[in-house]
Tab-separated table of C-alpha atoms and ligand atoms in Angstrom:
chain	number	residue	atom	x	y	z
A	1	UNK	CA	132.766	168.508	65.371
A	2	UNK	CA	131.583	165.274	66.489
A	3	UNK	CA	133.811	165.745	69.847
A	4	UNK	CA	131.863	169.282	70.309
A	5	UNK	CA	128.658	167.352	70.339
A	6	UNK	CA	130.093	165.090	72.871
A	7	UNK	CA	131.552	168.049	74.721
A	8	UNK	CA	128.486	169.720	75.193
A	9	UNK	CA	127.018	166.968	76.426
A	10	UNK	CA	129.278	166.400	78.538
A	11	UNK	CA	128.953	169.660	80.237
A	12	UNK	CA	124.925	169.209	80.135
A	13	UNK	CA	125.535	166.719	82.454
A	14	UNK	CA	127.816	168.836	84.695
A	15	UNK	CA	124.978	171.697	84.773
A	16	UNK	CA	121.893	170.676	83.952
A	17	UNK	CA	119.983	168.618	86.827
A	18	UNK	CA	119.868	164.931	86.446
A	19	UNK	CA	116.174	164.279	86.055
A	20	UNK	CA	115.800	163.220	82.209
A	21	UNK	CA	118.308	160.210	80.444
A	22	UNK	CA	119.088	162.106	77.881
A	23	UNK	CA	119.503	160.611	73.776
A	24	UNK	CA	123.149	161.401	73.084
A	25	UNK	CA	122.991	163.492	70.264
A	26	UNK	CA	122.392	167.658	70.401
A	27	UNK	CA	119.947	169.240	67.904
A	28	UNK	CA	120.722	172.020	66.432
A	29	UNK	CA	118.156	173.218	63.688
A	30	UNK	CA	114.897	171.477	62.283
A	31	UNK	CA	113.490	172.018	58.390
A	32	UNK	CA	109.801	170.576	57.776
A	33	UNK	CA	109.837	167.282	59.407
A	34	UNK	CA	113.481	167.049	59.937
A	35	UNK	CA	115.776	167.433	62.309
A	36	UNK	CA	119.666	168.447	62.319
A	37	UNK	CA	122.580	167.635	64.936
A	38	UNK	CA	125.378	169.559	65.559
A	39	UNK	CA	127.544	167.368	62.543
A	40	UNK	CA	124.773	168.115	60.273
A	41	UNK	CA	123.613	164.810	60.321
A	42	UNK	CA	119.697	164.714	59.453
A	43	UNK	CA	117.307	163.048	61.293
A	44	UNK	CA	113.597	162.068	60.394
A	45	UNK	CA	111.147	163.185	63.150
A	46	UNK	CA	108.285	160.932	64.776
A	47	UNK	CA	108.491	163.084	68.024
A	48	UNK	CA	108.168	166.581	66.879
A	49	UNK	CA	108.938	167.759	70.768
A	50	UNK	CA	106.547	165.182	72.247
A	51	UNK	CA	103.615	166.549	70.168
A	52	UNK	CA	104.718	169.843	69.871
A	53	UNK	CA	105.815	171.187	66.437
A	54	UNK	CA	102.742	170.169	64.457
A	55	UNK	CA	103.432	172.276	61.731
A	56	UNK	CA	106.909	170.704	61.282
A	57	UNK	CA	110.765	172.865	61.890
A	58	UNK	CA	111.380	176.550	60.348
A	59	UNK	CA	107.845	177.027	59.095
A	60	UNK	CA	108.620	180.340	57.374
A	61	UNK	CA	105.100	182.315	58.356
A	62	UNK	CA	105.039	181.186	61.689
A	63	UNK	CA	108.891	182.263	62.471
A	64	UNK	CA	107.759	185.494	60.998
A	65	UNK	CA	104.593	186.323	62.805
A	66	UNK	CA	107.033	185.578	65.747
A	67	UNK	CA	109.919	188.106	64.845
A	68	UNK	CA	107.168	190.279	63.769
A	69	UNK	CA	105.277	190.404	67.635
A	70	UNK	CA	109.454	190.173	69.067
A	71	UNK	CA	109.390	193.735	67.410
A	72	UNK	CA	106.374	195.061	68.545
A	73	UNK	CA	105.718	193.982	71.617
A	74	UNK	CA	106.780	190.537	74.238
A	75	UNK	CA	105.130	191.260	77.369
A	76	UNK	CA	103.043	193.427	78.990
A	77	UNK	CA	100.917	191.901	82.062
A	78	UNK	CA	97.451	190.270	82.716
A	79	UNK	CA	96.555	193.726	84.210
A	80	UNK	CA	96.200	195.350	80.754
A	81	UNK	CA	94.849	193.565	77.430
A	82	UNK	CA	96.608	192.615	74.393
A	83	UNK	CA	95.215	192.277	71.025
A	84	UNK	CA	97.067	188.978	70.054
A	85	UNK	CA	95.769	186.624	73.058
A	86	UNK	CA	92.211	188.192	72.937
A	87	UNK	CA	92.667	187.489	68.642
A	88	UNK	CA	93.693	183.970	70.276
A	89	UNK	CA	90.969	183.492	72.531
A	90	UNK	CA	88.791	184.123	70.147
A	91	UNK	CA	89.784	181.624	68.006
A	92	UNK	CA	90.432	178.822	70.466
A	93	UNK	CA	86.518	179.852	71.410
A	94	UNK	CA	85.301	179.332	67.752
A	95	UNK	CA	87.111	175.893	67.076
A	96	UNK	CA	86.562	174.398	70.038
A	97	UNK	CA	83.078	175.750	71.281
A	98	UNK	CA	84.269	176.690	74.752
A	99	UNK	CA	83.374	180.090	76.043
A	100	UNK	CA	86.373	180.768	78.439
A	101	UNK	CA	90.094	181.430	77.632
A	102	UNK	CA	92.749	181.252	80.426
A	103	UNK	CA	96.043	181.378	79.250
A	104	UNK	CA	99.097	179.626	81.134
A	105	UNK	CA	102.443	179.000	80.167
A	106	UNK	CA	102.516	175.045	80.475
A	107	UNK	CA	100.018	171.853	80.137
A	108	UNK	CA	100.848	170.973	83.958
A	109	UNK	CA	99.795	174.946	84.657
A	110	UNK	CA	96.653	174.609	82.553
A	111	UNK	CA	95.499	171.586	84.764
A	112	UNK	CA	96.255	173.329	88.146
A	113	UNK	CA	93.634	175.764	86.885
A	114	UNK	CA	91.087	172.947	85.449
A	115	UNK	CA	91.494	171.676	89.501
A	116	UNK	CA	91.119	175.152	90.636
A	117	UNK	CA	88.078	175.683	88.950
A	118	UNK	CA	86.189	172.297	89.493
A	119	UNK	CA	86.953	172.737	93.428
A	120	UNK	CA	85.332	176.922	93.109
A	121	UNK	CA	82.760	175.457	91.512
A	122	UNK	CA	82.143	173.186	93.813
A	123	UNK	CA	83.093	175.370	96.772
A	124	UNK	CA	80.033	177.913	95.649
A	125	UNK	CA	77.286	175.351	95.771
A	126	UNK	CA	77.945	173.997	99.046
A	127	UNK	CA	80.703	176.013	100.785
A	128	UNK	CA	82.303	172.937	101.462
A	129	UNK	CA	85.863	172.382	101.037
A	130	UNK	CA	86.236	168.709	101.135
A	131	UNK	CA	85.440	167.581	97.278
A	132	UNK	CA	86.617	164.842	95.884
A	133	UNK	CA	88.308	164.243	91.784
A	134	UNK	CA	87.943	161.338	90.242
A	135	UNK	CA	91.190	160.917	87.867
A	136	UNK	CA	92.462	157.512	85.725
A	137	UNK	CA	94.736	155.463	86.621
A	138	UNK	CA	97.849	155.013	83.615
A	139	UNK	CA	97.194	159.102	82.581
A	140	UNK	CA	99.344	161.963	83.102
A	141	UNK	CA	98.511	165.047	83.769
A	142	UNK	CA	102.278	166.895	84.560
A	143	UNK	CA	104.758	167.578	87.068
A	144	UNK	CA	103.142	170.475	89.505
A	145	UNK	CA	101.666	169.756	93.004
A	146	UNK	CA	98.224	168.931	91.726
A	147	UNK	CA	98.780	167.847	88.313
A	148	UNK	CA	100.707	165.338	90.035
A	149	UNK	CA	98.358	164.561	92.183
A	150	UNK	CA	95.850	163.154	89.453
A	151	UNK	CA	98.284	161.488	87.570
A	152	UNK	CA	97.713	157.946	87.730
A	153	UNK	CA	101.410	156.394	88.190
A	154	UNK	CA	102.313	156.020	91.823
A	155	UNK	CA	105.956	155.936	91.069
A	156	UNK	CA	106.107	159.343	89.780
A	157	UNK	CA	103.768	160.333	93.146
A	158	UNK	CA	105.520	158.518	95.570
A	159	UNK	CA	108.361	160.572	96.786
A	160	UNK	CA	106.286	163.929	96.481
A	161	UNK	CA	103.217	163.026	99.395
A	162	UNK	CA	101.429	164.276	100.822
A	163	UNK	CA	99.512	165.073	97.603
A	164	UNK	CA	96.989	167.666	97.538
A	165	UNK	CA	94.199	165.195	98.992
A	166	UNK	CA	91.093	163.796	97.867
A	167	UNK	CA	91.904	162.349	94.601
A	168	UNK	CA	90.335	158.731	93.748
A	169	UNK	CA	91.903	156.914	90.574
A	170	UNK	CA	89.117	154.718	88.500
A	171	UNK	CA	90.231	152.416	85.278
A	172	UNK	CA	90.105	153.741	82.042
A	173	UNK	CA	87.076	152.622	80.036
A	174	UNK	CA	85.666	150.588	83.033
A	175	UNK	CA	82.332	152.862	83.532
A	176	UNK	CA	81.605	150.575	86.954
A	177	UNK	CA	85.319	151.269	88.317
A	178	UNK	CA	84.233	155.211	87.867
A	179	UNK	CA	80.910	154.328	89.650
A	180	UNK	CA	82.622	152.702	92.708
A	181	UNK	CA	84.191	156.146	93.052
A	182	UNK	CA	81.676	158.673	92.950
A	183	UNK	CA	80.901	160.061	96.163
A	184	UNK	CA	78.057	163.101	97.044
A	185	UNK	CA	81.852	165.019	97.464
A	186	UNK	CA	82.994	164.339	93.708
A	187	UNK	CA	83.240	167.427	92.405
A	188	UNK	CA	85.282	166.727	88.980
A	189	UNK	CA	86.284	163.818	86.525
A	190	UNK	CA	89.635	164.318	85.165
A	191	UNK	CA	90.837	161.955	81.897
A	192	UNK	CA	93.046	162.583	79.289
A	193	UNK	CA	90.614	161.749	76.159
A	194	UNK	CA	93.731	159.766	74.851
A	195	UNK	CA	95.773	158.772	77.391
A	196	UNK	CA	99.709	159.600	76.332
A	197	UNK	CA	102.445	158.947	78.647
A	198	UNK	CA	100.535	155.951	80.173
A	199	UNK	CA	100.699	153.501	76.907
A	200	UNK	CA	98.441	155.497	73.943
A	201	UNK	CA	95.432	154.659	75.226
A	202	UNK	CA	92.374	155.872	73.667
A	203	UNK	CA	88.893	156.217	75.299
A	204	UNK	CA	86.177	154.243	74.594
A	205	UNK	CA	83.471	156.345	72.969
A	206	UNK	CA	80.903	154.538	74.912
A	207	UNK	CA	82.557	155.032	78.348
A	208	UNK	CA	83.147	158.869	77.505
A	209	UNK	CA	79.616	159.361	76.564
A	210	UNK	CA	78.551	157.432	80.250
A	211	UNK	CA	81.254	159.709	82.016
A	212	UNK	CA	79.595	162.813	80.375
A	213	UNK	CA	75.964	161.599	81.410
A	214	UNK	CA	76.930	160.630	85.270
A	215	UNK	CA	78.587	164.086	85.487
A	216	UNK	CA	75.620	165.767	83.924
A	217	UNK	CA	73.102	163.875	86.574
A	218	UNK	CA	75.168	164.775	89.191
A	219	UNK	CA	76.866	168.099	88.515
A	220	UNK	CA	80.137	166.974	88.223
A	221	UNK	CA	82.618	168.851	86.261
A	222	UNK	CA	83.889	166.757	83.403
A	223	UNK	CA	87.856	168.077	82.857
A	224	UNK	CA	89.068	166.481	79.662
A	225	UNK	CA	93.066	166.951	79.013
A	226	UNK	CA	93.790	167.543	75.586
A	227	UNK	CA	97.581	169.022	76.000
A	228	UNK	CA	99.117	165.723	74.317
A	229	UNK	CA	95.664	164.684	72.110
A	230	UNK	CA	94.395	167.563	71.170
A	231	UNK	CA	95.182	170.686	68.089
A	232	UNK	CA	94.123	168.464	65.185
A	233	UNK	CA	96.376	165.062	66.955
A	234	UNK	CA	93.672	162.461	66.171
A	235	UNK	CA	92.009	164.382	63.268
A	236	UNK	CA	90.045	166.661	64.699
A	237	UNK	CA	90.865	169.787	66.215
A	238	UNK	CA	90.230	168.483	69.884
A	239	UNK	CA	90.171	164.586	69.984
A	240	UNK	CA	86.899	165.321	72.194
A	241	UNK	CA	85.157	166.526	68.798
A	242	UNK	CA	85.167	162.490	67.845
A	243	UNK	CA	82.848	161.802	70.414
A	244	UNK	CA	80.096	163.215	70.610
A	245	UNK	CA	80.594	164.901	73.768
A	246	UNK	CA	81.697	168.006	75.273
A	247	UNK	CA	83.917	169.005	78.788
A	248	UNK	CA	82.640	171.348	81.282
A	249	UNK	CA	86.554	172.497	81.359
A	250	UNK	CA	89.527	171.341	78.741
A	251	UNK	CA	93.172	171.692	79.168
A	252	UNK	CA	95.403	172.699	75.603
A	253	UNK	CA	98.977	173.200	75.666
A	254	UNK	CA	102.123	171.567	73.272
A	255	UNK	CA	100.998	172.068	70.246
A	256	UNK	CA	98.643	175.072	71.294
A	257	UNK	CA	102.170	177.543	70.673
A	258	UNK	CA	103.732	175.413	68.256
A	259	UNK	CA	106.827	175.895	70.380
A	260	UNK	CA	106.519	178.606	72.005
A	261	UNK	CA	105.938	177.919	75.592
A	262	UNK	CA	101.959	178.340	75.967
A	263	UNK	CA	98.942	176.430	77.647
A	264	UNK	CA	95.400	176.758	78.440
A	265	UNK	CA	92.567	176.156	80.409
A	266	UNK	CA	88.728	176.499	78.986
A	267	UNK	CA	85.490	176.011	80.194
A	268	UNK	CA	82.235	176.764	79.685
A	269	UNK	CA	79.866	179.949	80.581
A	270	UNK	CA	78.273	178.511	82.688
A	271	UNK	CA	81.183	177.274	84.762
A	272	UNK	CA	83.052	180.009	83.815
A	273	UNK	CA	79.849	182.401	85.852
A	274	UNK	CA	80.098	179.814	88.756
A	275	UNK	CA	83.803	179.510	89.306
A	276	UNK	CA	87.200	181.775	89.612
A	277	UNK	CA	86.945	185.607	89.788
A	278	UNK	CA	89.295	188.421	89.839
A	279	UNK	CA	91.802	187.283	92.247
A	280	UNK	CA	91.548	183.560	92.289
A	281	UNK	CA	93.683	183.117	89.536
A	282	UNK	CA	96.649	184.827	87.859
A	283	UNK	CA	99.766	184.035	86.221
A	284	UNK	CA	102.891	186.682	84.818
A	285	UNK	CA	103.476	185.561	81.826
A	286	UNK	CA	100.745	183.804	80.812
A	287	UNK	CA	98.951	185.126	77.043
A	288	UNK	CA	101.658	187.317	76.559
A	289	UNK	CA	101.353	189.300	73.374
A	290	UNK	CA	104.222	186.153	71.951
A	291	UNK	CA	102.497	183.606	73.007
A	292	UNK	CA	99.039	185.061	71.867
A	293	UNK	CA	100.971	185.872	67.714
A	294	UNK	CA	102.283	182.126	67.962
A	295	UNK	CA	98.386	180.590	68.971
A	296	UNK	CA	97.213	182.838	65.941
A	297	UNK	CA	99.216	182.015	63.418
A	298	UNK	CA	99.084	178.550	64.380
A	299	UNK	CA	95.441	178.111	63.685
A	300	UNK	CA	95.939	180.139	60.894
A	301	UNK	CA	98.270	178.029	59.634
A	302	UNK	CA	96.322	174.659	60.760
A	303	UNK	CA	93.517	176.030	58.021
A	304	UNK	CA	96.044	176.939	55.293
A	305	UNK	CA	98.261	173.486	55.124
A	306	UNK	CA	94.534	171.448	55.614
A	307	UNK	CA	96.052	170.157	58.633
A	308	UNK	CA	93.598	168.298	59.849
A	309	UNK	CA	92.556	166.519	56.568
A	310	UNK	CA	96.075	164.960	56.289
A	311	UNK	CA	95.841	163.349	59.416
A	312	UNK	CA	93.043	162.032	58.380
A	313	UNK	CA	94.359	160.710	55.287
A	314	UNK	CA	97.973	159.999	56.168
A	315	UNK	CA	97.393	158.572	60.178
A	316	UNK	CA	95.367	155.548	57.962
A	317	UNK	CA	98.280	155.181	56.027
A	318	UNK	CA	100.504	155.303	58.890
A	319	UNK	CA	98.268	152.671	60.522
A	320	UNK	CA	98.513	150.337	57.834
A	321	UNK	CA	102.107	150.173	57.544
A	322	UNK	CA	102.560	150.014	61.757
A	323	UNK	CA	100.300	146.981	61.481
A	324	UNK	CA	102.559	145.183	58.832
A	325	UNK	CA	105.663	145.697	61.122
A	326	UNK	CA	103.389	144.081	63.675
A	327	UNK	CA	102.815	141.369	61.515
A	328	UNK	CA	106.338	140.947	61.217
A	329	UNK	CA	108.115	141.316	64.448
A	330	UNK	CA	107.051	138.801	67.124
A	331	UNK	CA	108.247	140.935	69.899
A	332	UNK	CA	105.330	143.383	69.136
A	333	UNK	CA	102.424	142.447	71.952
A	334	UNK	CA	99.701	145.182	70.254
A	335	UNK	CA	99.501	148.373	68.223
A	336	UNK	CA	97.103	150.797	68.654
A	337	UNK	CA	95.903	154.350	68.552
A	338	UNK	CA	94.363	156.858	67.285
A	339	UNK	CA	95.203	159.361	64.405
A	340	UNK	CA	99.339	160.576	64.861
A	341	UNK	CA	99.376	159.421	68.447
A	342	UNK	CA	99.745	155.103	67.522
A	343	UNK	CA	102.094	153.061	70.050
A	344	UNK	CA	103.711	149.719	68.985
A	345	UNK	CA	103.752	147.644	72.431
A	346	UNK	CA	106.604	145.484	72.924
A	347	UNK	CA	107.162	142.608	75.288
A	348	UNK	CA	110.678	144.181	75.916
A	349	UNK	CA	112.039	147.614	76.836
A	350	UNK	CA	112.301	149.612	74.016
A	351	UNK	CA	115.118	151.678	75.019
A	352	UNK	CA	117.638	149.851	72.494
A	353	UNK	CA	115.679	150.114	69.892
A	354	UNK	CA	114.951	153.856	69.692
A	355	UNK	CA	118.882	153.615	70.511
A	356	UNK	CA	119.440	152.184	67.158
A	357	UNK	CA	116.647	154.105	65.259
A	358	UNK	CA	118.328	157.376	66.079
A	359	UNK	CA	121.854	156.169	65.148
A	360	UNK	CA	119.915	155.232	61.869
A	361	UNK	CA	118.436	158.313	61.253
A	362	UNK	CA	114.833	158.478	62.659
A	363	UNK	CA	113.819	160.263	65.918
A	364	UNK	CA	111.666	158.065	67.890
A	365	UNK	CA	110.115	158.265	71.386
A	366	UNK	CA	108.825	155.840	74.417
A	367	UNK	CA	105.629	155.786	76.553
A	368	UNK	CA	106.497	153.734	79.437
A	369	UNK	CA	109.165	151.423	79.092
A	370	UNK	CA	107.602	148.924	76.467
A	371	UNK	CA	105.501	151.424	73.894
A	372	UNK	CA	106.962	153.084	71.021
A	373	UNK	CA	105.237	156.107	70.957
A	374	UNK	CA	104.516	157.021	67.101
A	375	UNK	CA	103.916	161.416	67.511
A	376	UNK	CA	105.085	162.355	64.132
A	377	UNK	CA	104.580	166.693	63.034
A	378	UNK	CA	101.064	166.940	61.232
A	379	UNK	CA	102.234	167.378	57.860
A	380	UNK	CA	104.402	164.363	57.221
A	381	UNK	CA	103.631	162.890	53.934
A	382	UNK	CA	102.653	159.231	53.004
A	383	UNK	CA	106.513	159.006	51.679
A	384	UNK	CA	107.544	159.947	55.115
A	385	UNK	CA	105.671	157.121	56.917
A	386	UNK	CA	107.296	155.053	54.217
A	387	UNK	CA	110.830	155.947	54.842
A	388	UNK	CA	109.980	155.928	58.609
A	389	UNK	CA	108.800	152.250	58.283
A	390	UNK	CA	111.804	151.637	56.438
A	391	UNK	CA	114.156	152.927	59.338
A	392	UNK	CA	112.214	151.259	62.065
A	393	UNK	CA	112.123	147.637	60.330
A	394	UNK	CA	116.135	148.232	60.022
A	395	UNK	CA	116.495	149.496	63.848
A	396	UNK	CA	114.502	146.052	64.854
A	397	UNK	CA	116.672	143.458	62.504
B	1	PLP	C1	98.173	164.811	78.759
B	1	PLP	C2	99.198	165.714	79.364
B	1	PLP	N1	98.830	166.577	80.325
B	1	PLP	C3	99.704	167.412	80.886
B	1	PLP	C4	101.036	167.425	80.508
B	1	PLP	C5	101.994	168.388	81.153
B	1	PLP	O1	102.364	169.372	80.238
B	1	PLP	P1	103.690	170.245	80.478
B	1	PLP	O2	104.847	169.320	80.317
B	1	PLP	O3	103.629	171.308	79.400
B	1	PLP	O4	103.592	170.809	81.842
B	1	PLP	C6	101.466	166.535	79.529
B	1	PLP	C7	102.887	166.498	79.126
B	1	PLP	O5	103.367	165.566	78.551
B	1	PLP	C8	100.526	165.656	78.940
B	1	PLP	O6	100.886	164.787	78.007
């Protein structure tokens, strides 16, 4: 069995195209907050899918609110509604105070639409078509033309120019370096609230509340990109809610589904009134009747397992423990974080030792080449951050 593993990935590497290095090991089935290769050897997870499976593998209601909708109905089209994304839409409305529902299938989809919709906006008040975005540098937005295009790491940018023009990149939580940028053209201001990819970086309340109040003085659109922070992440349901402020637009996605491939893009009324019509925007597959089942249950669910209070309980615990193995491993430069999104900083790569923490048993994941990036599912327990620690003190002896 263990050569079928190695088999398979083998022929991965003959098919699949060459742009992720790839752990050596083949999942095949996940219970609760574990994970199972194709020996049957079990694996604790601290990734759940980069943020994705909040709710932990196999959850029993959710796979059958899936195979439920599977038997119904899968698809339809955007011409012609469907009960379980407008059931959705309402939700995602009621928890997070936004007015607007666009469904896409992907985070980097559901930015191209918060761009879309800052430049319409923008495009109505003065028909211009020269506005400018103001985006961080360090954050990630995704892979497309223009989610690429605000993300703030030139190496992923450099190969793809042109890109699609008038971005400017400010420092998160430097409120002056955003002020150097704006321009009587700035039409939107772009930030992840807590920046992933770039190093777990979370905003400073103080800046956040000055970004919101130079936008509102100025009618700029503040876009705030929740895909990796937000659904209940940092212990509340959009990390945005800790702040005391509110976007113009938001981005959701990863967790949004719970696996199921599903993103969005929401904005206010009044930007929704003052932005895309019929015809601006559209997408195939986007809110399908699956994806619209898997968004309801999940918030169902979210309510149900008191989601959000054990993040709150369990991310302090989780902090605690991360700061002893800081205490006790030199090599670690500075932990931080907020809720289930924590990175331990290294003054090393980190590749070898998420290496030796999945040959010992515990999924792990990077951000950048020096942060361990700490995304565990939402339910783990405070005996699961235990026997995580455990693991991770053993992969760094
Ligand atoms: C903050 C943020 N925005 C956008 C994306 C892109 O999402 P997707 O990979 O679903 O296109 C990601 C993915 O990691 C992300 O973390």
């Amino acid at each position: 069995m263990a050569d079928l593993m190695k088999e398979y990935i083998d022929e991965a590497e003959s098919v699949l195209l060459h742009t992720y290095n790839r752990y050596q090991v083949v999942f095949d089935h996940g219970d609760g907050v574990h994970l199972y290769d194709m020996n049957g050897k079990k694996y604790l997870d601290f990734v759940s899918g980069i943020g994705v499976f909040a709710l932990g593998y196999n959850n029993k209601e959710y796979n059958d609110a899936l195979k439920a909708q599977i038997d119904k109905i899968v698809h339809t089209s955007n011409y012609y509604y469907n009960v379980p994304a407008i059931e959705a839409a309402k939700k995602i409305k009621e928890v997070s105070g936004m007015d607007r529902v666009f469904f896409t299938n992907s985070g980097a989809e559901a930015v191209e639409g918060a761009i879309k919709t800052a430049r319409k906006y923008a495009y109505l008040k003065d028909g211009g078509t020269d506005h400018e975005i103001i985006a961080m540098e360090h954050s990630f937005h995704g892979r497309t033309m223009g989610a690429l295009s605000v993300t703030g790491t030139p190496k992923y940018r450099e190969a793809f120019q042109p890109m699609i023009g008038n971005i400017k990149f400010a420092n998160l939580n430097d409120i002056d370096s955003v002020k150097a940028q704006i321009t009587d053209k700035t039409c939107a201001i772009i930030m992840e609230t807590v920046q992933g990819e770039g190093g777990i970086h979370p905003s400073d309340k103080a800046f956040l509340q000055e970004v919101r109040k130079i936008c509102d003085e100025k009618d700029i659109l503040l876009i705030l990109d929740e895909i990796q922070c937000g659904m209940g992440r940092t212990g509340t349901m959009f990390a945005w809610q800790d702040y005391g402020v509110k976007p113009d637009v938001m981005t959701s996605a990863k967790a949004l589904g719970c696996g199921v491939p599903v993103g969005a893009f929401m904005m206010t009324e009044k930007v929704a009134q003052n932005s895309l019509v019929a015809g601006d925007h559209g997408t195939t597959y986007g809110g399908n009747p699956l994806a619209g089942a898997a968004i309801c249950k999940v918030f169902e669910l979210f309510e149900k397992l008191d989601v959000l209070n054990n993040v709150k309980e369990v991310s302090n615990y989780l902090y605690e423990r991360l700061e002893e193995v800081k205490a006790s491993c030199p090599d670690i430069v500075d932990h931080r974080g907020k809720g289930f999104m924590q990175g331990l900083e290294f003054n090393k790569p980190v590749a070898d030792i998420i290496c030796k923490a999945l040959d010992n048993g515990l999924v792990l994941i990077n951000a950048g080449t020096n942060i361990i990036r700490i995304m565990p599912p939402l339910i783990i327990t405070k005996d699961n951050v235990d026997e995580m620690i455990e693991i991770l003190k053993k992969s760094l002896s």
